[in-house]
Coordinates of C-alpha atoms in Angstrom, one line a residue:
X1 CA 108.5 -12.3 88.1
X2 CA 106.9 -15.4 87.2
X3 CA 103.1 -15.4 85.9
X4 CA 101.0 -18.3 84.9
X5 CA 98.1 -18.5 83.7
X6 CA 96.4 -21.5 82.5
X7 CA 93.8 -22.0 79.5
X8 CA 91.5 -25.2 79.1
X9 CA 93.6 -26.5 75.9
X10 CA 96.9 -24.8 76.4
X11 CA 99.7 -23.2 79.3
X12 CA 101.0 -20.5 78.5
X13 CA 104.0 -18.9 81.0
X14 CA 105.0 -15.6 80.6
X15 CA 108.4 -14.5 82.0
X16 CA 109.5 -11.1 82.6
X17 CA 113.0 -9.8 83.4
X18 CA 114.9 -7.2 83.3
X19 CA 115.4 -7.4 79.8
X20 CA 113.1 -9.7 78.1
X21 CA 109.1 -10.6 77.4
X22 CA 109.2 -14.2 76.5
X23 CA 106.6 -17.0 76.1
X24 CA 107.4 -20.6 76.6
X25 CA 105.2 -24.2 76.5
X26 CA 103.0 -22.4 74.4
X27 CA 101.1 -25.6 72.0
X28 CA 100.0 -23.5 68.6
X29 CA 98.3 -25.6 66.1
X30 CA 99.5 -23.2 63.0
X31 CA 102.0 -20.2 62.5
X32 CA 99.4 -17.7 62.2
X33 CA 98.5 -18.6 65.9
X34 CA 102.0 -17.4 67.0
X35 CA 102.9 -14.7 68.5
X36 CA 104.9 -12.2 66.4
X37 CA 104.4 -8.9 68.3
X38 CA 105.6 -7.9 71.4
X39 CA 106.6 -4.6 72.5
X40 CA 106.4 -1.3 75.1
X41 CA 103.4 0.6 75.5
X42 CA 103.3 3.7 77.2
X43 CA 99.7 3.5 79.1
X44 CA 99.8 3.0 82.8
X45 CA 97.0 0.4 81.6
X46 CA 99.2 -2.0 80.7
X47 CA 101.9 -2.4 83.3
X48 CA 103.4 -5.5 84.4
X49 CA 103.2 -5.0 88.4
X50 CA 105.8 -2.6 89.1
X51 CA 107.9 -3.8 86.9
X52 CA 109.4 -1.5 83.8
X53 CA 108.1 -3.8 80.9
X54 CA 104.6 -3.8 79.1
X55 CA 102.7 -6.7 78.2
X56 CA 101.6 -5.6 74.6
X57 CA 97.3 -6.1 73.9
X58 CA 98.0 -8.8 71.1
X59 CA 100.2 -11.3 74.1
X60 CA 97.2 -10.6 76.5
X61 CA 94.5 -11.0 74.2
X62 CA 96.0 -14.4 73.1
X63 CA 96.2 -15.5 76.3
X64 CA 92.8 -14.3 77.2
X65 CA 91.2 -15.9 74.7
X66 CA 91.8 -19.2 75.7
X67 CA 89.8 -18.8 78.7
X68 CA 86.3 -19.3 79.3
X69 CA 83.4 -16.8 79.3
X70 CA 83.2 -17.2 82.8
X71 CA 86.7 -16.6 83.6
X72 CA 86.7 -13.7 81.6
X73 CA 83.9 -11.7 83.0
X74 CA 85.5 -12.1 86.5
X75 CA 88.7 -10.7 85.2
X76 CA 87.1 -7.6 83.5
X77 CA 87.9 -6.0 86.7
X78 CA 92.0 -6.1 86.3
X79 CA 92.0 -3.5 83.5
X80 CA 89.9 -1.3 81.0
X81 CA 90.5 -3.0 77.9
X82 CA 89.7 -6.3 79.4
X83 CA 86.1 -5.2 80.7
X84 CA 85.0 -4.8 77.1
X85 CA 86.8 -7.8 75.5
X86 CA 84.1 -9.1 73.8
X87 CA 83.3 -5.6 72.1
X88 CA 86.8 -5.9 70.7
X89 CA 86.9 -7.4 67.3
X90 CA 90.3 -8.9 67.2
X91 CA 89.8 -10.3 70.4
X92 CA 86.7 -11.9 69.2
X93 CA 88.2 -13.4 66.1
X94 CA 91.3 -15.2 68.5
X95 CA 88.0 -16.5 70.9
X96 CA 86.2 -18.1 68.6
X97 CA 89.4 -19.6 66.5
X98 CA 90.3 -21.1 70.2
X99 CA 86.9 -22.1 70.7
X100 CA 86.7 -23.9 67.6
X101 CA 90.3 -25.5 68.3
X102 CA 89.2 -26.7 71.8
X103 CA 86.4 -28.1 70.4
X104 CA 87.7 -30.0 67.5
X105 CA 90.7 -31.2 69.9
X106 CA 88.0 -32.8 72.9
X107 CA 86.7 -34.7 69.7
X108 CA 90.1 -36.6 69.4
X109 CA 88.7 -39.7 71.4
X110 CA 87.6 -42.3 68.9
X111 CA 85.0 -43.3 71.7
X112 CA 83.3 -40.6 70.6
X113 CA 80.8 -40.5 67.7
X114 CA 77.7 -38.3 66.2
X115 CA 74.6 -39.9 65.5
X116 CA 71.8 -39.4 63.6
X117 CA 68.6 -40.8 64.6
X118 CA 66.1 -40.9 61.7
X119 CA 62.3 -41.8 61.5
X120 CA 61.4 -43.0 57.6
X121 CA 57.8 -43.5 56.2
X122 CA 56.1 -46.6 55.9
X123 CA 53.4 -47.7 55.9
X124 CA 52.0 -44.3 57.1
X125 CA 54.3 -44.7 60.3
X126 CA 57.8 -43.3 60.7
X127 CA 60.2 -46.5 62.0
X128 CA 62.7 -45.1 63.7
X129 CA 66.8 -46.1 62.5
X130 CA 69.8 -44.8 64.1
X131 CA 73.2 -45.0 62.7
X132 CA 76.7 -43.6 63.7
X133 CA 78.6 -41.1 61.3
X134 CA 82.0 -42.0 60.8
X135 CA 84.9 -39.0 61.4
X136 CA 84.3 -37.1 58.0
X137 CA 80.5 -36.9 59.1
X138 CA 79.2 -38.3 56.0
X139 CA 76.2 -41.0 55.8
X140 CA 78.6 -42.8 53.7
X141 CA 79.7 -46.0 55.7
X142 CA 77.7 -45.5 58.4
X143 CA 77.4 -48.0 61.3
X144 CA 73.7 -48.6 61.6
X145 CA 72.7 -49.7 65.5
X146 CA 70.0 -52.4 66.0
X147 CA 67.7 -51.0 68.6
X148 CA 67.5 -52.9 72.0
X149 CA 64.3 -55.5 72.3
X150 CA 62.2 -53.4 73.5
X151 CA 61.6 -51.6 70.7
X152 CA 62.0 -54.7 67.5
X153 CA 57.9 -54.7 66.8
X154 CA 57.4 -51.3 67.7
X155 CA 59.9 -48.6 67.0
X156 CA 57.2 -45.8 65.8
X157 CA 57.8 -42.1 68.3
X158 CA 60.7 -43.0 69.6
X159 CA 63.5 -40.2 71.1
X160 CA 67.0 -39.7 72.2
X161 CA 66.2 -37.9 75.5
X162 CA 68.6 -34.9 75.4
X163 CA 70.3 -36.0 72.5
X164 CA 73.3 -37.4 74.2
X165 CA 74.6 -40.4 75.6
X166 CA 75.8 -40.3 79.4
X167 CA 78.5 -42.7 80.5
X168 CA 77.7 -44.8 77.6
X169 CA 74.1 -44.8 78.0
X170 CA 71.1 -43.3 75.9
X171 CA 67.6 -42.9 77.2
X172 CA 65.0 -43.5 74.6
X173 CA 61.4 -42.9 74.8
X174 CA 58.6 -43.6 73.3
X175 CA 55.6 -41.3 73.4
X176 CA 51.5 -43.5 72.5
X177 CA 53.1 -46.7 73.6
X178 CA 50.8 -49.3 72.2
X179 CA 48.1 -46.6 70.8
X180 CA 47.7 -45.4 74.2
X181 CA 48.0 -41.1 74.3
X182 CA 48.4 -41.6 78.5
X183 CA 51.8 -43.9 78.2
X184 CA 55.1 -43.5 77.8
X185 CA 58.0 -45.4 77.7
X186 CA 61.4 -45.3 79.0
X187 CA 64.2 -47.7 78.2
X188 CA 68.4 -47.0 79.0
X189 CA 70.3 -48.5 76.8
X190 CA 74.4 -49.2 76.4
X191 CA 74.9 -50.1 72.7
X192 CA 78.4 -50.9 73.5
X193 CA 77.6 -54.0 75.5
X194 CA 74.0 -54.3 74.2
X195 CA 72.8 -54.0 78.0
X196 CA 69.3 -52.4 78.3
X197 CA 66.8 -51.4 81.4
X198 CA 63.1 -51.1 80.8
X199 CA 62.1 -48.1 83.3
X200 CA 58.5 -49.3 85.7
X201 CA 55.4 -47.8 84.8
X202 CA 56.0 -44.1 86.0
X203 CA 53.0 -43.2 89.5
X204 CA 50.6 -41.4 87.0
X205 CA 50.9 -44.8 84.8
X206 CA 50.8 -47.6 87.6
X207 CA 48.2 -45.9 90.1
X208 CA 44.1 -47.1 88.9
X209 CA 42.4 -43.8 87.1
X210 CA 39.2 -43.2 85.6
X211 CA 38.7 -43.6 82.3
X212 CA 38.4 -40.2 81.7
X213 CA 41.5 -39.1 83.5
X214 CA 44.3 -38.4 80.8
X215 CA 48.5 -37.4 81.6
X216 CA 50.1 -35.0 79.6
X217 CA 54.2 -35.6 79.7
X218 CA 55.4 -31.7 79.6
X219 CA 59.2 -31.9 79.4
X220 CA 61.8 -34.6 80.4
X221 CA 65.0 -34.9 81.7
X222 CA 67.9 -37.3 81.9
X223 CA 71.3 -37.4 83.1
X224 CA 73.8 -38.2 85.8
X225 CA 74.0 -37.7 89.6
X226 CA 77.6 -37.3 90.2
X227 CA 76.8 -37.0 94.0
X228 CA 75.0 -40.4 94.1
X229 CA 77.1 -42.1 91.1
X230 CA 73.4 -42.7 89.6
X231 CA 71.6 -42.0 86.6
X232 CA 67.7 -40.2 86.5
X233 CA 65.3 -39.4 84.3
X234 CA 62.9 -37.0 85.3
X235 CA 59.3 -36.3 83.7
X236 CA 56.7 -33.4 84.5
X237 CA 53.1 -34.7 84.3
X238 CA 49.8 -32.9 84.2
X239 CA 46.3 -34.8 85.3
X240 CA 43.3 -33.5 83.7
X241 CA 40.1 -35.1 84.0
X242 CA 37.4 -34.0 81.1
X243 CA 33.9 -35.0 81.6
X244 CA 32.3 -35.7 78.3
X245 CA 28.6 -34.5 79.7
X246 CA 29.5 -30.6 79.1
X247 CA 30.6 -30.3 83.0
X248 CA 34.8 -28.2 83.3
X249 CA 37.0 -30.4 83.5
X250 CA 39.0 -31.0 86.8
X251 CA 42.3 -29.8 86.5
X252 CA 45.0 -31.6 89.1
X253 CA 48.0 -30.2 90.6
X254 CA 51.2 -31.4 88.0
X255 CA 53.7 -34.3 89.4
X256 CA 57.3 -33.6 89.4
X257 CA 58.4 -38.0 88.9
X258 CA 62.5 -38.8 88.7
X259 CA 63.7 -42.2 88.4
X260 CA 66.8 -43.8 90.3
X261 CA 68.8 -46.7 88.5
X262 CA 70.2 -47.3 91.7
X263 CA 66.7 -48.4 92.8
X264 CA 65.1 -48.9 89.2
X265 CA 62.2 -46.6 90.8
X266 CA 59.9 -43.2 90.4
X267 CA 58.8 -41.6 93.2
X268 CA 56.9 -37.9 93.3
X269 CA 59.3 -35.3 94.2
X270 CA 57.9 -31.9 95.8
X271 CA 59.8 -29.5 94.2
X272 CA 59.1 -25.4 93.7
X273 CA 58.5 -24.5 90.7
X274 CA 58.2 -20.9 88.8
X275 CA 55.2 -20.7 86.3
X276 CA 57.5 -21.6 83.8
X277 CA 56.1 -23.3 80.1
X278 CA 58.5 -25.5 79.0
X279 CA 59.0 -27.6 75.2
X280 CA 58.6 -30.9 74.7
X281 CA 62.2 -32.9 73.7
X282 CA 60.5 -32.9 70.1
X283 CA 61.2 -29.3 69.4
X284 CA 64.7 -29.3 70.1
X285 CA 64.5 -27.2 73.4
X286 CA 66.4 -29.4 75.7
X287 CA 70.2 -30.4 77.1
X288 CA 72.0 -32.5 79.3
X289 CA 75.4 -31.1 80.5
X290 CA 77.5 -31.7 83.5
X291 CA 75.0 -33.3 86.3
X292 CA 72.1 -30.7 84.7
X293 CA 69.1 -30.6 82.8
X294 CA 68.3 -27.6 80.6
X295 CA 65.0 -26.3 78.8
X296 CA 63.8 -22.8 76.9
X297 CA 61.0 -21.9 78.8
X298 CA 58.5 -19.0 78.8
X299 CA 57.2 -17.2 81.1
X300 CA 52.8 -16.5 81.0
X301 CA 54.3 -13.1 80.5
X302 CA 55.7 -14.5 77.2
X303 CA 59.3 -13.7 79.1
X304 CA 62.1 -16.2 77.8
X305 CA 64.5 -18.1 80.1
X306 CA 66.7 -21.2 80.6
X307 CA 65.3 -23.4 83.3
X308 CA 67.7 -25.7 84.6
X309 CA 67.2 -28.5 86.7
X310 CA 70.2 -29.7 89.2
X311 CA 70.1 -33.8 89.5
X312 CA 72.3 -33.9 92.5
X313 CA 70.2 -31.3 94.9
X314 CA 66.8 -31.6 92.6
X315 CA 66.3 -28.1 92.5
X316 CA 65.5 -25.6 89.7
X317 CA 66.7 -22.6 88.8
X318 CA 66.8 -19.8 86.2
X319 CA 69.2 -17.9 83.8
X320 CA 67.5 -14.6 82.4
X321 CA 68.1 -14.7 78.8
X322 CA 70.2 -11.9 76.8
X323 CA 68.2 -8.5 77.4
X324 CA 69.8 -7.4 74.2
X325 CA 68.3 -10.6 72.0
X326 CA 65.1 -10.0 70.4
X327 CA 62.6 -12.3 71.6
X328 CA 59.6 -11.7 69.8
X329 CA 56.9 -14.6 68.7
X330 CA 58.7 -14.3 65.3
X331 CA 62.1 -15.5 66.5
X332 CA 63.0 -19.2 67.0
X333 CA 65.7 -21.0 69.6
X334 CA 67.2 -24.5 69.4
X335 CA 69.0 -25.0 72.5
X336 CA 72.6 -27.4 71.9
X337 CA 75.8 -28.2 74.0
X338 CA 78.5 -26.7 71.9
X339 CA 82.2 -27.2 73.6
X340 CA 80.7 -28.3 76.7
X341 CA 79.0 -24.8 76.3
X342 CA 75.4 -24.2 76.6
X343 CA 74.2 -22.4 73.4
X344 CA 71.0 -21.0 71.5
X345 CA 70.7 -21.1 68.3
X346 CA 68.4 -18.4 67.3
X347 CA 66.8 -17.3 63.8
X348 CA 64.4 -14.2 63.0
X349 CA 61.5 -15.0 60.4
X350 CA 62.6 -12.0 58.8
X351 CA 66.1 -13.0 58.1
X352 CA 65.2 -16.4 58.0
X353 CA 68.4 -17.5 56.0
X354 CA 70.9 -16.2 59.1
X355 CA 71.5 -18.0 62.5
X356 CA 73.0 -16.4 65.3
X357 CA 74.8 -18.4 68.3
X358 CA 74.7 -17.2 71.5
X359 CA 76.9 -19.3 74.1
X360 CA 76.3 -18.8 77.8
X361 CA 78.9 -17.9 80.1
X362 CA 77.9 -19.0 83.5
X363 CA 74.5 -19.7 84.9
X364 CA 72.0 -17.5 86.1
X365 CA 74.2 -14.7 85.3
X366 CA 72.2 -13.0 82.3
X367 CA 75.3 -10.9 81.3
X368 CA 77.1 -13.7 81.0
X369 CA 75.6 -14.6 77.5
X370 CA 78.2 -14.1 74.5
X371 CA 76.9 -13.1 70.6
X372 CA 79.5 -15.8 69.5
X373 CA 78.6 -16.9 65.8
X374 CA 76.8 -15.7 62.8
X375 CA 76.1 -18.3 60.2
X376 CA 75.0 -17.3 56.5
X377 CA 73.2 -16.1 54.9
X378 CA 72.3 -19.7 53.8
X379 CA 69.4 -19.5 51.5
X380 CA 69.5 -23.5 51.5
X381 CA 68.7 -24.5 55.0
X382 CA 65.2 -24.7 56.6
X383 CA 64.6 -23.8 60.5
X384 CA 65.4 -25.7 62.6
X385 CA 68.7 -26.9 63.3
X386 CA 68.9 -30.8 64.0
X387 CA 71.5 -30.9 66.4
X388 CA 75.2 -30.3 67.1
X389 CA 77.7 -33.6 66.4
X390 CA 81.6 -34.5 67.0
X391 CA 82.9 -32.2 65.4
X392 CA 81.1 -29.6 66.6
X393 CA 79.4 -28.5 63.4
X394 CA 75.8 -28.0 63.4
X395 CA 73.8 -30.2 61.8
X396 CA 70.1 -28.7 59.2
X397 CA 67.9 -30.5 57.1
X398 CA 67.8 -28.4 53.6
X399 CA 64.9 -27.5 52.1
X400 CA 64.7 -30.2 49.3
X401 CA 65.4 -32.4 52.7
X402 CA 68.9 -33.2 52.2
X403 CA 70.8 -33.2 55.4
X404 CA 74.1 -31.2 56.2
X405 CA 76.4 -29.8 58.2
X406 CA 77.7 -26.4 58.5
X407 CA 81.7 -25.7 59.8
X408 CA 81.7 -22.9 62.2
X409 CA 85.3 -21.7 61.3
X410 CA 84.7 -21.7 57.5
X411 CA 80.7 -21.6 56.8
X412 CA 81.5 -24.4 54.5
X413 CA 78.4 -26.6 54.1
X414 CA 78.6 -30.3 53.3
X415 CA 75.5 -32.5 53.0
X416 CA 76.1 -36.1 54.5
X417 CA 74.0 -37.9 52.0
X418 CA 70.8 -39.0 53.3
X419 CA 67.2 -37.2 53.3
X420 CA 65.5 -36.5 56.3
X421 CA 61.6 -35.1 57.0
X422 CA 60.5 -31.8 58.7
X423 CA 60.8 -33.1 62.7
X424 CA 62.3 -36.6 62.3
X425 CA 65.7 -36.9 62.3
X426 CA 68.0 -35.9 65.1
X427 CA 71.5 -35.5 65.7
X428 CA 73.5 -35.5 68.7
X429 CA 76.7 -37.1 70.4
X430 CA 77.3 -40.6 71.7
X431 CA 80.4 -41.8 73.6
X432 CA 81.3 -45.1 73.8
X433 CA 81.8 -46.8 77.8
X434 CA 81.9 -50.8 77.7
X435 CA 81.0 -50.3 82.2
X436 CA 77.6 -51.9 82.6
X437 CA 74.5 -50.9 83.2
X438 CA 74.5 -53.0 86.2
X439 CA 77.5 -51.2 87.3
X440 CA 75.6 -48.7 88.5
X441 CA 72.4 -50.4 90.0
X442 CA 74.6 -51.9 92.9

């Protein structure tokens, strides 16, 4: 009998005979990842189809653990011990060593890079600088980027939308363009080739207003539309119009706006939307993976969730977060892509020196969150987390300002040698495409 079954980093055939277990093609990055035990059990549980020979718990746990969440749930139905995997310690220990693994072995491609984006005082306005670490994730030799024109006499508020590049490209925006509270501007950028798009004016911004109509920008989103081959960015605005002579103001139904490259236009989207509340890219509450746009939102309620947006079909929908996570007003999120995994980094006031990492298994499955991490204590670091880079270590700003990094696998912490301020500096992930921009406006 011949079984295969295939992980994201590794394959792994298991062949059983009449007299021997074996395992063959296996790719193990130490000796302690081998393995050394494999024997009869007498439980029904773990038969091998009809056949006289047992697959022994550590084989099937290795195995198992270099699968995703989502895999795994699904096969909690083929036997008992493999419904409550992730309530098995030893199992958990091989998951997130794999995890780990696969992460550090996706960050092989030297087209890939963390950067840190990094506002400084002066002059009573934070410029904005952003560099590129190089592989031991230190400020030391650090490739600083010159930002595109756009932004040479004014580079004051300016953000990484989503704090990732996509197919080489990084949206920035810039929030009180020119002093004015009502604009905000979008520019994609390929530092690779130095090619840059200035988005149009967005409908609220280019239609004639009164003067005392003003545009609140809720949340933003930017990505890829693998249907389309296109790239969007998507903004949420609110209209309010205040009357200074004591009258209510007049409140007007929000806009849903996306912008096509392919078109290098907005247009108003009528989409249905849950009475969601949803941060701004300032607080760290928003991803880009795989063709979608995420967000922590809350409910009126005060009920948490992940709100996703889909680029291709331009719908919304929800994932129910963990009912077994404490979501009080005294605990704080930072949402990340770890592994290609979306994850929440959470933190209670109470225990503010320990960080917990919740990774999410498939979405709008609610049980499909997975307690993966606890980091610390770490009396050092100061909420909140500045984002994930390369290597996959997560990134803090101490409390005397210093930034570092934590490893996941070891807890080890290493500053990178630069200060940063409370709420400006950002890391994230940028990979390197030398296509151009234009390439995709055809």
């Amino acid at each position: 009998m011949n079984m295969a079954v295939a992980g994201e980093a590794d394959a792994i055939t298991i062949i059983a005979d009449k007299s021997q277990i074996t395992t063959v093609n296996a790719t193990t990055d130490s000796d302690d990842d081998k393995v050394s035990s494999i024997s009869q059990m007498d439980s029904d549980d773990d038969k091998v189809s009809g056949n006289n020979k047992y697959i022994h718990d550590d084989l099937s746990f290795y195995i198992l653990s270099k699968l995703p969440i989502k895999s795994l749930k699904r096969f909690g139905c083929v036997r008992k011990s493999w419904s409550i995997l992730f309530e098995n310690p030893n199992f958990m220990t091989m998951f997130r060593k794999h995890f780990i693994i696969s992460s550090n072995n996706d960050d092989d491609d030297d087209s890939g890079h963390t950067f840190l984006l990094i506002h400084h005082p002066e002059m009573d306005l934070y410029r904005a600088q952003l560099h590129l670490l190089p592989r031991d994730q230190t400020f030391k030799n650090t490739l600083k980027l010159n930002l595109p024109p756009p932004f040479h006499d004014d580079d004051v508020n300016i953000n990484i939308l989503c704090s990732t590049s996509v197919n080489g490209i990084f949206c920035l925006n810039q929030y009180y363009r020119g002093g004015d509270a009502n604009k905000v501007r979008f520019v994609l950028w390929n530092p690779a080739t130095n090619e840059f798009v200035v988005l149009p004016p967005s409908p609220d911004e280019s239609e004639p207003r009164p003067p005392d109509l003003s545009s609140y920008h809720s949340f933003h989103g930017f990505g890829y539309d693998k249907v389309r081959d296109d790239i969007k960015v998507f903004q949420y605005v609110k209209l309010d119009y205040y009357d200074y002579n004591n009258c209510p103001p007049i409140i007007f139904d929000p806009m849903f706006v996306i912008y096509s490259l392919r078109t290098n236009s907005w247009r108003i989207i009528d989409i249905d939307m849950p009475c969601w509340l949803c941060s701004s890219a300032y607080q760290g509450l928003e991803v880009y993976s795989d063709g979608m746009c995420h967000w922590v939102a809350s409910h009126l309620t005060g009920e948490k969730c992940l709100l996703s947006f889909d680029l291709s079909e331009e719908v919304f929908f929800i994932t129910p977060m963990d009912e077994n996570s404490d979501f009080s007003h005294s605990t704080r999120y930072h949402l990340v892509v770890l592994n290609g995994s979306i994850a929440l980094i959470s933190n209670h006031e109470s225990a503010d020196t320990i960080f917990q990492i919740s990774i999410l298994g498939e979405l709008r499955v609610r049980e499909s969150w997975i307690k993966l991490f606890i980091i610390g204590p770490i009396p050092s670091f100061d909420w909140r987390p500045i984002g994930v880079g390369k290597e996959g270590y997560i990134f803090f700003r101490k409390k005397d300002d210093e930034l570092a990094w934590v490893d996941l696998s070891t807890q080890i912490v290493e500053e990178i040698g630069v200060k940063g301020e409370e709420m400006n500096c950002n890391i994230g992930t940028y990979k390197e495409s030398l296509l151009p921009i234009e390439g995709l406006n055809n």
